[in-house]
Short mmCIF file of C-alpha atoms and ligand atoms in Angstrom, two decimals:
data_model
loop_
_atom_site.label_atom_id
_atom_site.label_comp_id
_atom_site.label_asym_id
_atom_site.label_seq_id
_atom_site.Cartn_x
_atom_site.Cartn_y
_atom_site.Cartn_z
CA MET A 28 -30.65 -2.93 4.48
CA ALA A 29 -29.18 -5.87 2.54
CA GLY A 30 -25.51 -6.56 3.25
CA PHE A 31 -22.74 -5.99 0.74
CA LEU A 32 -22.21 -9.75 0.30
CA GLU A 33 -25.81 -11.10 0.58
CA GLU A 34 -26.10 -14.56 -1.09
CA LYS A 35 -22.34 -14.88 -1.52
CA VAL A 36 -20.25 -17.81 -0.37
CA VAL A 37 -16.72 -16.93 0.70
CA ALA A 38 -13.77 -19.08 1.88
CA ILE A 39 -11.06 -17.36 3.97
CA THR A 40 -7.81 -19.06 4.91
CA GLY A 41 -6.02 -18.04 8.06
CA ALA A 42 -9.42 -17.00 9.33
CA GLY A 43 -8.84 -18.34 12.85
CA GLY A 44 -6.86 -15.25 14.00
CA GLY A 45 -5.48 -11.83 13.12
CA ILE A 46 -6.58 -10.24 9.90
CA GLY A 47 -8.28 -13.42 8.54
CA ARG A 48 -10.56 -13.51 11.55
CA ALA A 49 -11.56 -9.87 11.15
CA CYS A 50 -12.28 -10.56 7.44
CA ALA A 51 -14.43 -13.62 8.19
CA VAL A 52 -16.45 -11.78 10.86
CA ALA A 53 -16.93 -8.74 8.53
CA CYS A 54 -17.96 -10.88 5.54
CA ALA A 55 -20.53 -12.78 7.64
CA ALA A 56 -21.87 -9.47 8.98
CA GLU A 57 -22.36 -8.38 5.37
CA GLY A 58 -24.48 -11.48 4.64
CA ALA A 59 -21.84 -13.90 3.27
CA LYS A 60 -21.78 -17.57 4.17
CA VAL A 61 -18.22 -18.22 5.24
CA VAL A 62 -15.73 -21.12 5.26
CA VAL A 63 -13.36 -20.35 8.16
CA ALA A 64 -10.21 -22.22 7.16
CA ASP A 65 -7.34 -22.34 9.66
CA ILE A 66 -5.09 -25.07 10.90
CA GLY A 67 -4.37 -23.10 14.02
CA VAL A 68 -0.58 -23.03 14.03
CA GLY A 69 1.90 -20.90 15.99
CA LEU A 70 3.66 -18.04 14.28
CA ALA A 71 6.37 -20.26 12.76
CA GLY A 72 3.79 -22.86 11.59
CA GLU A 73 4.13 -25.16 14.59
CA ASP A 74 1.61 -26.98 16.86
CA PRO A 75 -1.68 -27.11 14.87
CA ARG A 76 -4.98 -26.85 16.73
CA SER A 77 -8.42 -27.07 15.09
CA GLU A 78 -10.08 -25.04 17.92
CA VAL A 79 -9.22 -21.65 16.43
CA ALA A 80 -11.38 -22.16 13.33
CA ASP A 81 -14.18 -23.57 15.42
CA ALA A 82 -14.07 -20.51 17.75
CA VAL A 83 -14.52 -18.09 14.84
CA VAL A 84 -17.38 -20.19 13.47
CA ALA A 85 -19.05 -20.04 16.86
CA GLU A 86 -18.45 -16.22 17.04
CA ILE A 87 -20.12 -15.80 13.59
CA ALA A 88 -23.00 -18.07 14.54
CA GLY A 89 -23.47 -16.15 17.79
CA ALA A 90 -23.87 -12.99 15.80
CA GLY A 91 -26.53 -14.65 13.61
CA GLY A 92 -24.27 -15.55 10.65
CA GLU A 93 -23.56 -18.79 8.87
CA ALA A 94 -20.11 -20.39 8.79
CA VAL A 95 -18.32 -23.75 8.69
CA ALA A 96 -14.78 -24.61 9.91
CA VAL A 97 -12.02 -26.33 7.97
CA ALA A 98 -8.89 -27.13 9.93
CA GLU A 99 -6.59 -28.13 7.07
CA ASP A 100 -3.07 -27.18 6.00
CA VAL A 101 -3.57 -24.93 2.94
CA SER A 102 0.00 -25.58 1.80
CA THR A 103 -1.19 -29.01 0.55
CA MET A 104 -3.33 -29.62 -2.54
CA ALA A 105 -5.69 -31.76 -0.42
CA GLY A 106 -6.01 -28.91 2.10
CA GLY A 107 -6.76 -26.32 -0.58
CA SER A 108 -9.29 -28.59 -2.20
CA ARG A 109 -11.04 -29.23 1.20
CA VAL A 110 -11.44 -25.48 1.68
CA VAL A 111 -13.21 -25.13 -1.66
CA ASP A 112 -15.16 -28.37 -1.34
CA ALA A 113 -16.52 -27.32 2.08
CA ALA A 114 -18.09 -24.21 0.45
CA VAL A 115 -19.61 -26.18 -2.41
CA GLU A 116 -20.85 -29.00 -0.20
CA ALA A 117 -22.51 -26.58 2.29
CA TRP A 118 -23.91 -23.96 -0.15
CA GLY A 119 -23.47 -25.25 -3.65
CA ARG A 120 -21.08 -22.51 -4.91
CA ILE A 121 -18.05 -20.36 -4.13
CA ASP A 122 -18.07 -16.66 -4.93
CA GLY A 123 -14.94 -15.53 -3.16
CA VAL A 124 -11.59 -16.79 -1.82
CA VAL A 125 -9.44 -14.76 0.53
CA ALA A 126 -6.02 -16.24 1.13
CA VAL A 127 -4.72 -14.82 4.42
CA ALA A 128 -2.90 -17.80 6.00
CA GLY A 129 0.76 -17.12 6.71
CA ILE A 130 3.74 -17.81 8.92
CA LEU A 131 7.08 -16.18 9.60
CA ARG A 132 10.60 -17.62 9.75
CA GLU A 133 12.97 -14.63 9.86
CA ARG A 134 16.63 -15.23 8.89
CA MET A 135 19.35 -13.48 6.97
CA LEU A 136 19.78 -15.07 3.56
CA PHE A 137 23.25 -16.40 4.37
CA ASN A 138 21.89 -18.20 7.48
CA MET A 139 18.59 -19.41 6.13
CA SER A 140 17.96 -23.17 6.11
CA GLU A 141 16.15 -25.04 3.36
CA ASP A 142 13.33 -25.83 5.76
CA GLU A 143 12.88 -22.07 6.61
CA TRP A 144 12.73 -21.25 2.93
CA ASP A 145 10.36 -24.18 2.01
CA ALA A 146 7.94 -23.63 4.93
CA VAL A 147 7.38 -19.93 4.16
CA ILE A 148 7.10 -20.41 0.41
CA ALA A 149 4.75 -23.40 0.93
CA THR A 150 2.41 -21.62 3.36
CA HIS A 151 2.19 -18.24 1.57
CA LEU A 152 2.76 -18.85 -2.17
CA LYS A 153 1.61 -22.45 -2.55
CA GLY A 154 -1.12 -21.77 0.05
CA HIS A 155 -2.53 -19.22 -2.45
CA PHE A 156 -2.17 -21.58 -5.38
CA THR A 157 -3.94 -24.49 -3.72
CA VAL A 158 -7.14 -22.57 -2.92
CA PHE A 159 -7.07 -20.31 -5.97
CA ARG A 160 -6.60 -23.29 -8.27
CA HIS A 161 -9.51 -25.35 -6.89
CA ALA A 162 -11.78 -22.24 -6.58
CA ALA A 163 -10.89 -21.09 -10.12
CA ALA A 164 -12.18 -24.38 -11.61
CA VAL A 165 -15.56 -23.87 -9.93
CA MET A 166 -15.66 -20.10 -10.64
CA ARG A 167 -14.86 -20.64 -14.34
CA LYS A 168 -18.01 -22.74 -14.63
CA GLN A 169 -20.06 -20.23 -12.58
CA GLU A 170 -18.63 -17.45 -14.76
CA SER A 171 -18.09 -15.32 -11.70
CA GLY A 172 -15.86 -15.08 -8.67
CA SER A 173 -13.39 -12.93 -6.77
CA LEU A 174 -9.95 -14.03 -5.55
CA VAL A 175 -8.15 -11.90 -2.93
CA GLY A 176 -4.54 -12.59 -2.12
CA PHE A 177 -2.50 -11.27 0.81
CA THR A 178 0.89 -9.84 -0.09
CA SER A 179 3.02 -7.35 1.90
CA GLY A 180 5.02 -4.19 1.28
CA ALA A 181 7.97 -6.56 1.91
CA PHE A 182 7.49 -7.91 -1.59
CA ALA A 183 9.52 -4.90 -2.79
CA GLY A 184 12.52 -6.22 -0.81
CA SER A 185 13.37 -7.13 2.76
CA VAL A 186 16.69 -7.30 4.68
CA ALA A 187 15.99 -10.31 6.92
CA GLN A 188 12.99 -11.97 5.32
CA ALA A 189 14.16 -13.15 1.86
CA ASN A 190 11.78 -16.15 2.05
CA TYR A 191 8.75 -14.09 2.99
CA SER A 192 9.60 -11.30 0.50
CA ALA A 193 10.00 -13.80 -2.29
CA ALA A 194 6.69 -15.55 -1.40
CA LYS A 195 4.89 -12.21 -1.29
CA GLY A 196 6.37 -11.18 -4.70
CA GLY A 197 5.19 -14.51 -6.07
CA ILE A 198 1.69 -13.83 -4.75
CA VAL A 199 1.54 -10.52 -6.59
CA SER A 200 2.53 -12.30 -9.86
CA LEU A 201 0.08 -15.12 -9.20
CA VAL A 202 -2.72 -12.59 -8.63
CA ARG A 203 -1.88 -10.70 -11.83
CA SER A 204 -1.75 -13.99 -13.75
CA ALA A 205 -5.10 -15.05 -12.32
CA ALA A 206 -6.53 -11.63 -13.30
CA VAL A 207 -5.50 -12.05 -16.94
CA GLY A 208 -6.08 -15.77 -17.16
CA LEU A 209 -9.57 -15.72 -15.65
CA HIS A 210 -10.79 -12.43 -17.11
CA ARG A 211 -12.80 -14.01 -19.90
CA TYR A 212 -14.66 -16.10 -17.37
CA GLY A 213 -15.77 -13.16 -15.28
CA VAL A 214 -13.38 -14.04 -12.43
CA ARG A 215 -11.39 -11.26 -10.77
CA ALA A 216 -8.14 -11.35 -8.72
CA ASN A 217 -6.55 -8.66 -6.50
CA ALA A 218 -4.08 -8.44 -3.64
CA ILE A 219 -3.92 -6.56 -0.40
CA ALA A 220 -0.77 -5.47 1.35
CA PRO A 221 -1.94 -4.85 4.90
CA ILE A 222 -0.36 -3.44 8.02
CA ALA A 223 -2.19 -4.29 11.19
CA ARG A 224 -1.59 -5.07 14.85
CA THR A 225 -1.40 -8.91 15.10
CA ARG A 226 1.02 -11.48 16.58
CA MET A 227 2.75 -11.46 13.20
CA SER A 228 3.41 -7.73 13.01
CA ALA A 229 4.54 -7.82 16.66
CA ASN A 230 7.30 -10.15 15.51
CA VAL A 231 8.73 -8.53 12.44
CA PRO A 232 12.28 -7.20 12.94
CA MET A 233 11.17 -3.59 12.06
CA GLU A 234 9.33 -0.90 13.94
CA LEU A 235 6.29 -0.48 11.61
CA GLY A 236 5.98 3.25 11.00
CA GLU A 237 2.29 3.01 10.25
CA MET A 238 -0.07 0.74 12.19
CA GLY A 239 -3.77 -0.11 12.13
CA GLU A 240 -6.09 -2.81 13.34
CA PRO A 241 -7.18 -6.04 11.57
CA GLU A 242 -10.70 -4.63 11.50
CA ASP A 243 -9.39 -1.71 9.33
CA VAL A 244 -8.41 -4.16 6.59
CA ALA A 245 -11.69 -6.09 6.46
CA PRO A 246 -13.86 -3.49 4.67
CA MET A 247 -11.56 -3.43 1.63
CA VAL A 248 -11.75 -7.26 1.48
CA VAL A 249 -15.55 -7.03 1.59
CA TYR A 250 -15.50 -4.40 -1.19
CA LEU A 251 -13.21 -6.49 -3.44
CA LEU A 252 -15.51 -9.55 -2.99
CA SER A 253 -18.62 -7.57 -3.83
CA ASP A 254 -20.31 -6.80 -7.09
CA ALA A 255 -19.50 -3.09 -6.42
CA ALA A 256 -15.89 -4.01 -7.44
CA ALA A 257 -16.97 -5.78 -10.67
CA GLU A 258 -14.47 -3.77 -12.72
CA VAL A 259 -11.60 -4.12 -10.28
CA THR A 260 -8.95 -6.82 -11.18
CA GLY A 261 -5.21 -7.22 -11.28
CA GLN A 262 -4.59 -4.65 -8.53
CA VAL A 263 -2.50 -4.44 -5.36
CA TYR A 264 -3.80 -2.22 -2.51
CA THR A 265 -2.06 -1.23 0.67
CA VAL A 266 -4.52 -1.06 3.50
CA VAL A 267 -3.49 0.41 6.89
CA GLY A 268 -5.75 2.19 9.37
CA GLY A 269 -7.72 4.73 7.40
CA ARG A 270 -5.34 4.68 4.35
CA ILE A 271 -5.85 2.72 1.11
CA ALA A 272 -3.23 3.09 -1.68
CA VAL A 273 -2.94 1.44 -5.02
CA TRP A 274 0.45 0.07 -6.31
CA ASN A 275 1.66 0.71 -9.83
CA GLN A 276 1.92 -2.04 -12.51
CA PRO A 277 5.45 -3.14 -13.24
CA ALA A 278 6.69 -1.72 -16.54
CA GLU A 279 9.97 -0.96 -18.33
CA VAL A 280 10.95 2.64 -17.89
CA ARG A 281 13.92 3.19 -20.24
CA GLU A 282 15.71 1.33 -22.97
CA MET A 283 18.74 1.38 -25.21
CA ARG A 284 19.29 -0.50 -28.38
CA THR A 285 22.28 -1.52 -30.54
CA GLU A 286 22.62 -2.96 -34.05
CA GLY A 287 23.03 -6.78 -33.67
CA GLN A 288 24.53 -8.00 -30.38
CA TRP A 289 25.85 -5.95 -27.47
CA SER A 290 29.49 -6.27 -26.42
CA PRO A 291 30.23 -5.82 -22.64
CA GLU A 292 32.38 -2.80 -23.62
CA GLU A 293 29.50 -1.11 -25.45
CA ILE A 294 27.14 -1.79 -22.54
CA ALA A 295 29.70 -0.28 -20.16
CA SER A 296 30.15 2.79 -22.30
CA ARG A 297 26.43 3.43 -22.85
CA PHE A 298 25.05 2.10 -19.59
CA GLY A 299 23.80 5.50 -18.46
CA GLU A 300 21.10 5.37 -21.14
CA VAL A 301 19.22 2.77 -19.06
CA GLY A 302 21.04 3.30 -15.79
CA VAL A 303 19.50 2.08 -12.53
CA GLU A 304 16.20 2.72 -10.80
CA ARG A 305 16.84 3.82 -7.23
CA MET A 306 16.07 1.15 -4.59
CA ALA A 307 14.88 3.26 -1.64
CA LEU A 308 15.61 0.47 0.86
CA ILE A 309 19.31 0.48 0.05
CA ASP A 310 19.52 4.12 1.04
CA ARG A 311 18.31 3.21 4.48
CA LEU A 312 20.69 0.36 5.32
CA GLU A 313 23.02 2.52 7.37
CA GLU A 314 20.06 3.63 9.48
CA TYR A 315 19.08 -0.04 9.96
CA ARG A 316 22.60 -1.01 10.96
CA LYS A 317 22.76 1.75 13.57
CA ALA A 318 19.36 0.75 15.05
CA ALA A 319 20.44 -2.97 15.19
CA ALA A 320 23.76 -1.98 16.85
CA ALA A 321 21.79 0.01 19.49
CA GLY A 322 19.48 -3.02 20.06
CA ASP A 323 16.48 -1.20 18.51
CA LYS A 324 14.14 -2.21 15.70
CA PRO A 325 14.66 0.16 12.73
CA ASN A 326 11.61 2.06 11.46
CA THR A 327 10.11 0.96 8.15
N1 NAD B 416 -0.04 -8.06 10.24
C1 NAD B 416 0.60 -7.29 9.36
O1 NAD B 416 0.96 -6.15 9.65
C2 NAD B 416 0.87 -7.85 7.99
C3 NAD B 416 1.74 -7.06 7.14
C4 NAD B 416 1.98 -7.51 5.85
C5 NAD B 416 1.37 -8.72 5.44
N2 NAD B 416 0.56 -9.40 6.29
C6 NAD B 416 -0.01 -10.68 5.77
O2 NAD B 416 -1.40 -10.77 6.16
C7 NAD B 416 -1.73 -12.10 6.44
C8 NAD B 416 -2.35 -12.23 7.76
O3 NAD B 416 -1.41 -11.89 8.75
P1 NAD B 416 -1.75 -11.76 10.36
O4 NAD B 416 -0.94 -10.69 10.82
O5 NAD B 416 -3.22 -11.77 10.51
O6 NAD B 416 -1.11 -13.19 10.85
P2 NAD B 416 -1.51 -14.15 12.03
O7 NAD B 416 -0.30 -14.92 12.42
O8 NAD B 416 -2.29 -13.40 13.11
O9 NAD B 416 -2.65 -15.16 11.34
C9 NAD B 416 -2.21 -16.07 10.36
C10 NAD B 416 -3.15 -17.24 10.46
O10 NAD B 416 -2.84 -18.19 9.42
C11 NAD B 416 -2.95 -19.52 9.97
N3 NAD B 416 -2.15 -20.42 9.18
C12 NAD B 416 -0.79 -20.44 9.11
N4 NAD B 416 -0.37 -21.44 8.35
C13 NAD B 416 -1.48 -22.08 7.86
C14 NAD B 416 -1.68 -23.22 7.02
N5 NAD B 416 -0.64 -23.88 6.45
N6 NAD B 416 -2.93 -23.60 6.77
C15 NAD B 416 -3.99 -22.94 7.33
N7 NAD B 416 -3.84 -21.87 8.15
C16 NAD B 416 -2.60 -21.44 8.44
C17 NAD B 416 -2.52 -19.36 11.38
O11 NAD B 416 -3.04 -20.43 12.18
C18 NAD B 416 -3.06 -17.98 11.78
O12 NAD B 416 -4.37 -18.12 12.37
C19 NAD B 416 -0.45 -12.90 6.23
O13 NAD B 416 -0.43 -13.46 4.88
C20 NAD B 416 0.60 -11.88 6.38
O14 NAD B 416 1.81 -12.28 5.70
C21 NAD B 416 0.34 -8.99 7.59
#
């Protein structure tokens, strides 16, 4: 039986370990030719080693698949362009990009350094831009392609990961913008918010209530890259274990109007007409504080 991704060329960043590796192996098993892009850094982005990408290429080749390694930093324009060029040089096209590369630098906002902010935004958010931008130029001419970003449930807010949360929110907006901006060229863009057992999830300051394996996330990536998902764009999907859920699209929910300009007094007196939308995370802060005081990780 032909694989789901027969004849497709796919580049995956962060493919040297964790979820990215599982996606690369699954895409190759479904017939895709794969660029395994990973600079092989530690969890905080330190100590790069090219061997991790080479090892996944060898694993794919050992299983009868085709892959090439790119050990570049995807937070640079040159690195993003190398990832896309490697696909085009080896196989003449690029049908899919999966941006999985990421790092963590946990810190409360009031203690966060500029470097902790910059490194996380650069790896996650700019690391999506660099590969999406170069791939989009090729896909536009091909009039086909699928971009898959990796966000996180933390995009909705995070106590101790303001940098990570902001990057992941930016990725959702980038994916939605790519979906509308590239729609007329037949190029799609979607995002996955995974939860899976990796070195990264082992290090978050929360006890993750739901857990799955990296291999549980890969089939949804394969689906989004495939022609079976030709109508799917601009979406965010949670994938954990055997559960897949779709996120809503942001939209205004209530409004109030006045003649001319508002005064602060009028806003104060009529504020209940728009009111607030409950932020579920705020209701749980007391629970988090108690867990931290007891030396435990709070549950998500
Ligand atoms: N594991 C989870 O539960 C979880 C939850 C929510 C979101 N995510 C997201 O899923 C993605 C994968 O996470 P994971 O758990 O597999 O992490 P991981 O740490 O196991 O793997 C990340 C990979 O990215 C690579 N990388 C980091 N910086 C890079 C750079 N500048 N250039 C190239 N490669 C780079 C690393 O070398 C590593 O192999 C991340 O974007 C993460 O934020 C994971």
